[in-house]
PDB file of C-alpha atoms in Angstrom:
ATOM      1  CA  MET M 726    -145.922 -42.907 -40.349  1.00 57.00           C
ATOM      2  CA  LYS M 727    -148.385 -44.705 -42.659  1.00 66.00           C
ATOM      3  CA  LYS M 728    -145.549 -45.918 -44.853  1.00 73.00           C
ATOM      4  CA  SER M 729    -143.735 -47.489 -41.889  1.00 77.00           C
ATOM      5  CA  LYS M 730    -146.933 -49.289 -40.814  1.00 74.00           C
ATOM      6  CA  ALA M 731    -147.302 -50.670 -44.335  1.00 71.00           C
ATOM      7  CA  ILE M 732    -143.702 -51.884 -44.313  1.00 80.00           C
ATOM      8  CA  VAL M 733    -144.134 -53.564 -40.917  1.00 83.00           C
ATOM      9  CA  CYS M 734    -147.415 -55.144 -42.011  1.00 77.00           C
ATOM     10  CA  THR M 735    -145.843 -56.431 -45.225  1.00 80.00           C
ATOM     11  CA  PHE M 736    -142.872 -57.806 -43.278  1.00 88.00           C
ATOM     12  CA  ILE M 737    -145.187 -59.662 -40.881  1.00 86.00           C
ATOM     13  CA  PHE M 738    -147.193 -61.140 -43.765  1.00 83.00           C
ATOM     14  CA  VAL M 739    -144.029 -62.273 -45.540  1.00 86.00           C
ATOM     15  CA  ILE M 740    -142.705 -63.947 -42.366  1.00 90.00           C
ATOM     16  CA  MET M 741    -146.056 -65.709 -41.849  1.00 85.00           C
ATOM     17  CA  MET M 742    -146.044 -66.946 -45.436  1.00 86.00           C
ATOM     18  CA  ILE M 743    -142.458 -68.226 -45.160  1.00 90.00           C
ATOM     19  CA  LEU M 744    -143.213 -70.117 -41.929  1.00 89.00           C
ATOM     20  CA  ASN M 745    -146.362 -71.546 -43.442  1.00 87.00           C
ATOM     21  CA  SER M 746    -144.408 -72.623 -46.538  1.00 89.00           C
ATOM     22  CA  ILE M 747    -141.804 -74.420 -44.431  1.00 92.00           C
ATOM     23  CA  LEU M 748    -144.484 -76.330 -42.510  1.00 88.00           C
ATOM     24  CA  LEU M 749    -146.304 -77.157 -45.746  1.00 90.00           C
ATOM     25  CA  ILE M 750    -143.104 -78.552 -47.298  1.00 92.00           C
ATOM     26  CA  ILE M 751    -142.377 -80.666 -44.210  1.00 91.00           C
ATOM     27  CA  GLU M 752    -145.960 -81.966 -44.177  1.00 90.00           C
ATOM     28  CA  ASN M 753    -145.866 -82.876 -47.880  1.00 91.00           C
ATOM     29  CA  PHE M 754    -142.435 -84.510 -47.599  1.00 92.00           C
ATOM     30  CA  THR M 755    -143.536 -86.631 -44.627  1.00 90.00           C
ATOM     31  CA  ILE M 756    -146.723 -87.821 -46.313  1.00 91.00           C
ATOM     32  CA  LEU M 757    -145.078 -88.558 -49.650  1.00 90.00           C
ATOM     33  CA  THR M 758    -142.050 -90.403 -48.240  1.00 89.00           C
ATOM     34  CA  THR M 759    -143.889 -92.587 -45.731  1.00 89.00           C
ATOM     35  CA  ASP M 760    -144.841 -95.990 -47.127  1.00 88.00           C
ATOM     36  CA  TYR M 761    -148.314 -96.285 -45.573  1.00 91.00           C
ATOM     37  CA  VAL M 762    -150.271 -93.446 -43.986  1.00 94.00           C
ATOM     38  CA  MET M 763    -153.740 -93.720 -42.515  1.00 93.00           C
ATOM     39  CA  LEU M 764    -156.219 -91.151 -41.260  1.00 92.00           C
ATOM     40  CA  CYS M 765    -157.863 -92.938 -38.362  1.00 90.00           C
ATOM     41  CA  SER M 766    -161.576 -92.944 -37.695  1.00 90.00           C
ATOM     42  CA  LYS M 767    -162.849 -93.568 -34.190  1.00 91.00           C
ATOM     43  CA  THR M 768    -163.128 -97.318 -34.812  1.00 92.00           C
ATOM     44  CA  ASP M 769    -159.627 -97.454 -36.323  1.00 90.00           C
ATOM     45  CA  ARG M 770    -158.216 -95.607 -33.335  1.00 89.00           C
ATOM     46  CA  GLU M 771    -160.004 -97.899 -30.869  1.00 91.00           C
ATOM     47  CA  TYR M 772    -158.782-101.000 -32.705  1.00 91.00           C
ATOM     48  CA  ILE M 773    -155.163 -99.794 -32.747  1.00 90.00           C
ATOM     49  CA  GLN M 774    -155.368 -98.766 -29.093  1.00 89.00           C
ATOM     50  CA  SER M 775    -156.735-102.166 -28.064  1.00 90.00           C
ATOM     51  CA  ILE M 776    -153.994-104.085 -29.889  1.00 88.00           C
ATOM     52  CA  SER M 777    -151.117-101.807 -28.853  1.00 86.00           C
ATOM     53  CA  HIS M 778    -152.402-101.343 -25.283  1.00 86.00           C
ATOM     54  CA  THR M 779    -151.979 -97.572 -25.489  1.00 85.00           C
ATOM     55  CA  ASN M 780    -154.343 -94.722 -24.774  1.00 87.00           C
ATOM     56  CA  TYR M 781    -152.799 -91.920 -26.840  1.00 86.00           C
ATOM     57  CA  ASN M 782    -154.880 -89.314 -28.651  1.00 85.00           C
ATOM     58  CA  PHE M 783    -153.965 -89.662 -32.328  1.00 89.00           C
ATOM     59  CA  LYS M 784    -155.532 -89.180 -35.739  1.00 90.00           C
ATOM     60  CA  ILE M 785    -152.762 -90.443 -38.009  1.00 92.00           C
ATOM     61  CA  ALA M 786    -151.024 -93.822 -38.040  1.00 92.00           C
ATOM     62  CA  MET M 787    -148.158 -94.725 -40.337  1.00 92.00           C
ATOM     63  CA  VAL M 788    -145.837 -97.564 -41.267  1.00 89.00           C
ATOM     64  CA  ASP M 789    -142.436 -96.735 -42.686  1.00 84.00           C
ATOM     65  CA  VAL M 790    -140.087 -99.387 -44.044  1.00 81.00           C
ATOM     66  CA  LYS M 791    -136.463 -98.487 -43.285  1.00 79.00           C
ATOM     67  CA  GLY M 792    -133.180 -99.990 -44.309  1.00 72.00           C
ATOM     68  CA  PHE M 793    -132.060-101.422 -47.631  1.00 72.00           C
ATOM     69  CA  MET M 794    -130.193-104.693 -47.163  1.00 67.00           C
ATOM     70  CA  ASN M 795    -131.936-105.572 -43.889  1.00 69.00           C
ATOM     71  CA  PRO M 796    -135.315-103.823 -44.036  1.00 77.00           C
ATOM     72  CA  TYR M 797    -137.396-103.332 -40.928  1.00 75.00           C
ATOM     73  CA  SER M 798    -140.561-101.387 -40.341  1.00 82.00           C
ATOM     74  CA  ASP M 799    -142.120 -99.496 -37.476  1.00 84.00           C
ATOM     75  CA  ALA M 800    -145.782 -98.749 -36.942  1.00 87.00           C
ATOM     76  CA  GLU M 801    -146.072 -95.245 -35.525  1.00 90.00           C
ATOM     77  CA  ILE M 802    -148.832 -92.964 -34.392  1.00 89.00           C
ATOM     78  CA  VAL M 803    -148.655 -89.185 -34.468  1.00 90.00           C
ATOM     79  CA  ILE M 804    -149.809 -87.767 -31.157  1.00 88.00           C
ATOM     80  CA  ASN M 805    -151.630 -84.522 -31.729  1.00 77.00           C
ATOM     81  CA  ASN M 806    -152.423 -82.615 -28.542  1.00 70.00           C
ATOM     82  CA  VAL M 807    -151.878 -79.064 -29.791  1.00 73.00           C
ATOM     83  CA  LEU M 808    -153.735 -78.642 -33.082  1.00 73.00           C
ATOM     84  CA  LEU M 809    -157.385 -79.405 -33.731  1.00 77.00           C
ATOM     85  CA  TYR M 810    -156.793 -80.804 -37.216  1.00 81.00           C
ATOM     86  CA  PRO M 811    -154.804 -83.935 -38.142  1.00 85.00           C
ATOM     87  CA  THR M 812    -151.158 -83.334 -38.922  1.00 86.00           C
ATOM     88  CA  THR M 813    -147.990 -85.371 -39.285  1.00 87.00           C
ATOM     89  CA  LEU M 814    -145.986 -82.753 -37.382  1.00 84.00           C
ATOM     90  CA  GLY M 815    -146.829 -84.009 -33.892  1.00 82.00           C
ATOM     91  CA  GLU M 816    -144.874 -86.268 -31.588  1.00 86.00           C
ATOM     92  CA  ARG M 817    -144.397 -89.757 -32.991  1.00 88.00           C
ATOM     93  CA  LYS M 818    -144.678 -92.886 -30.873  1.00 89.00           C
ATOM     94  CA  VAL M 819    -143.592 -96.286 -32.130  1.00 88.00           C
ATOM     95  CA  ILE M 820    -146.305 -98.765 -31.209  1.00 88.00           C
ATOM     96  CA  GLU M 821    -144.983-101.791 -33.063  1.00 85.00           C
ATOM     97  CA  ASN M 822    -141.483-102.828 -34.132  1.00 82.00           C
ATOM     98  CA  ASN M 823    -141.187-105.231 -37.033  1.00 77.00           C
ATOM     99  CA  PRO M 824    -137.662-106.620 -37.308  1.00 78.00           C
ATOM    100  CA  GLU M 825    -136.799-108.026 -40.726  1.00 72.00           C
ATOM    101  CA  ASN M 826    -139.952-106.305 -42.044  1.00 67.00           C
ATOM    102  CA  ILE M 827    -142.219-109.149 -40.890  1.00 71.00           C
ATOM    103  CA  LYS M 828    -145.388-107.171 -40.308  1.00 73.00           C
ATOM    104  CA  ASN M 829    -147.619-107.807 -37.321  1.00 80.00           C
ATOM    105  CA  ASN M 830    -151.284-106.952 -36.698  1.00 85.00           C
ATOM    106  CA  ILE M 831    -151.056-103.151 -36.459  1.00 87.00           C
ATOM    107  CA  SER M 832    -148.730-102.750 -39.436  1.00 87.00           C
ATOM    108  CA  LEU M 833    -150.902-104.970 -41.601  1.00 88.00           C
ATOM    109  CA  TYR M 834    -154.025-103.069 -40.515  1.00 91.00           C
ATOM    110  CA  ILE M 835    -152.453 -99.716 -41.397  1.00 91.00           C
ATOM    111  CA  GLU M 836    -151.177-101.111 -44.694  1.00 89.00           C
ATOM    112  CA  GLU M 837    -154.627-102.448 -45.653  1.00 91.00           C
ATOM    113  CA  HIS M 838    -156.450 -99.253 -44.650  1.00 91.00           C
ATOM    114  CA  SER M 839    -153.875 -96.778 -45.952  1.00 91.00           C
ATOM    115  CA  ASN M 840    -155.507 -93.655 -47.416  1.00 92.00           C
ATOM    116  CA  ARG M 841    -152.604 -91.413 -48.432  1.00 90.00           C
ATOM    117  CA  ILE M 842    -154.637 -89.083 -50.666  1.00 92.00           C
ATOM    118  CA  LEU M 843    -157.195 -88.407 -47.931  1.00 93.00           C
ATOM    119  CA  VAL M 844    -154.401 -87.787 -45.418  1.00 92.00           C
ATOM    120  CA  TRP M 845    -152.706 -85.426 -47.861  1.00 92.00           C
ATOM    121  CA  VAL M 846    -155.912 -83.449 -48.486  1.00 92.00           C
ATOM    122  CA  VAL M 847    -156.815 -83.216 -44.788  1.00 91.00           C
ATOM    123  CA  CYS M 848    -153.295 -82.293 -43.649  1.00 89.00           C
ATOM    124  CA  VAL M 849    -152.553 -79.774 -46.406  1.00 90.00           C
ATOM    125  CA  ALA M 850    -155.955 -78.027 -46.439  1.00 89.00           C
ATOM    126  CA  PRO M 851    -155.323 -75.872 -43.320  1.00 88.00           C
ATOM    127  CA  TYR M 852    -152.140 -74.441 -44.862  1.00 88.00           C
ATOM    128  CA  ILE M 853    -153.914 -73.595 -48.118  1.00 90.00           C
ATOM    129  CA  ILE M 854    -156.776 -71.960 -46.209  1.00 90.00           C
ATOM    130  CA  PHE M 855    -154.219 -70.004 -44.183  1.00 87.00           C
ATOM    131  CA  TYR M 856    -152.514 -68.852 -47.403  1.00 87.00           C
ATOM    132  CA  LEU M 857    -155.829 -67.705 -48.833  1.00 89.00           C
ATOM    133  CA  LEU M 858    -156.823 -65.857 -45.656  1.00 89.00           C
ATOM    134  CA  ILE M 859    -153.475 -64.086 -45.323  1.00 85.00           C
ATOM    135  CA  THR M 860    -153.544 -63.108 -48.994  1.00 85.00           C
ATOM    136  CA  LEU M 861    -157.123 -61.864 -48.714  1.00 88.00           C
ATOM    137  CA  ILE M 862    -156.336 -59.808 -45.596  1.00 84.00           C
ATOM    138  CA  TYR M 863    -153.219 -58.349 -47.185  1.00 80.00           C
ATOM    139  CA  VAL M 864    -155.068 -57.412 -50.381  1.00 82.00           C
ATOM    140  CA  LYS M 865    -157.878 -55.754 -48.403  1.00 83.00           C
ATOM    141  CA  ILE M 866    -155.396 -53.775 -46.309  1.00 77.00           C
ATOM    142  CA  TYR M 867    -153.442 -52.793 -49.424  1.00 75.00           C
ATOM    143  CA  LYS M 868    -156.586 -51.681 -51.277  1.00 76.00           C
ATOM    144  CA  LYS M 869    -157.788 -49.704 -48.259  1.00 74.00           C
ATOM    145  CA  ARG M 870    -154.405 -48.014 -48.020  1.00 69.00           C
ATOM    146  CA  ARG M 871    -154.445 -47.190 -51.769  1.00 69.00           C
ATOM    147  CA  THR M 872    -157.918 -45.621 -51.577  1.00 73.00           C
ATOM    148  CA  ASN M 873    -156.969 -43.500 -48.529  1.00 68.00           C
ATOM    149  CA  LYS M 874    -154.105 -41.810 -50.379  1.00 61.00           C
TER     150      LYS M 874
END
């Protein structure tokens, strides 16, 4: 009976780690492949909302240049209604289209205030903390099980 509980517990921990790894990879890929990423303060958010005439709750704004021969860029915000921490995995809303990559006010603002390293640290930290907590819990359970034998 105890052996089956240990197997189930190990299986659950492995599944949690795999899911966390997938989300971490997606988060890293998004941050590293986006041209300009900005973690918005309250003043940044208010400025972007006033220019774009939107009232979305967001913490991250980004500009991504697309296309090769005819480049164009879109200024997007990541709407985050589910999680308490900033993440790039939320719903994206385009708030400014820039045909022919001629940047307008919002895109230029995001480009000037881009803070990719801060965004990376803030967005990746919850996954690392989750890894550490799951590993710590698993080790404690495993040690407790070993001492009870």
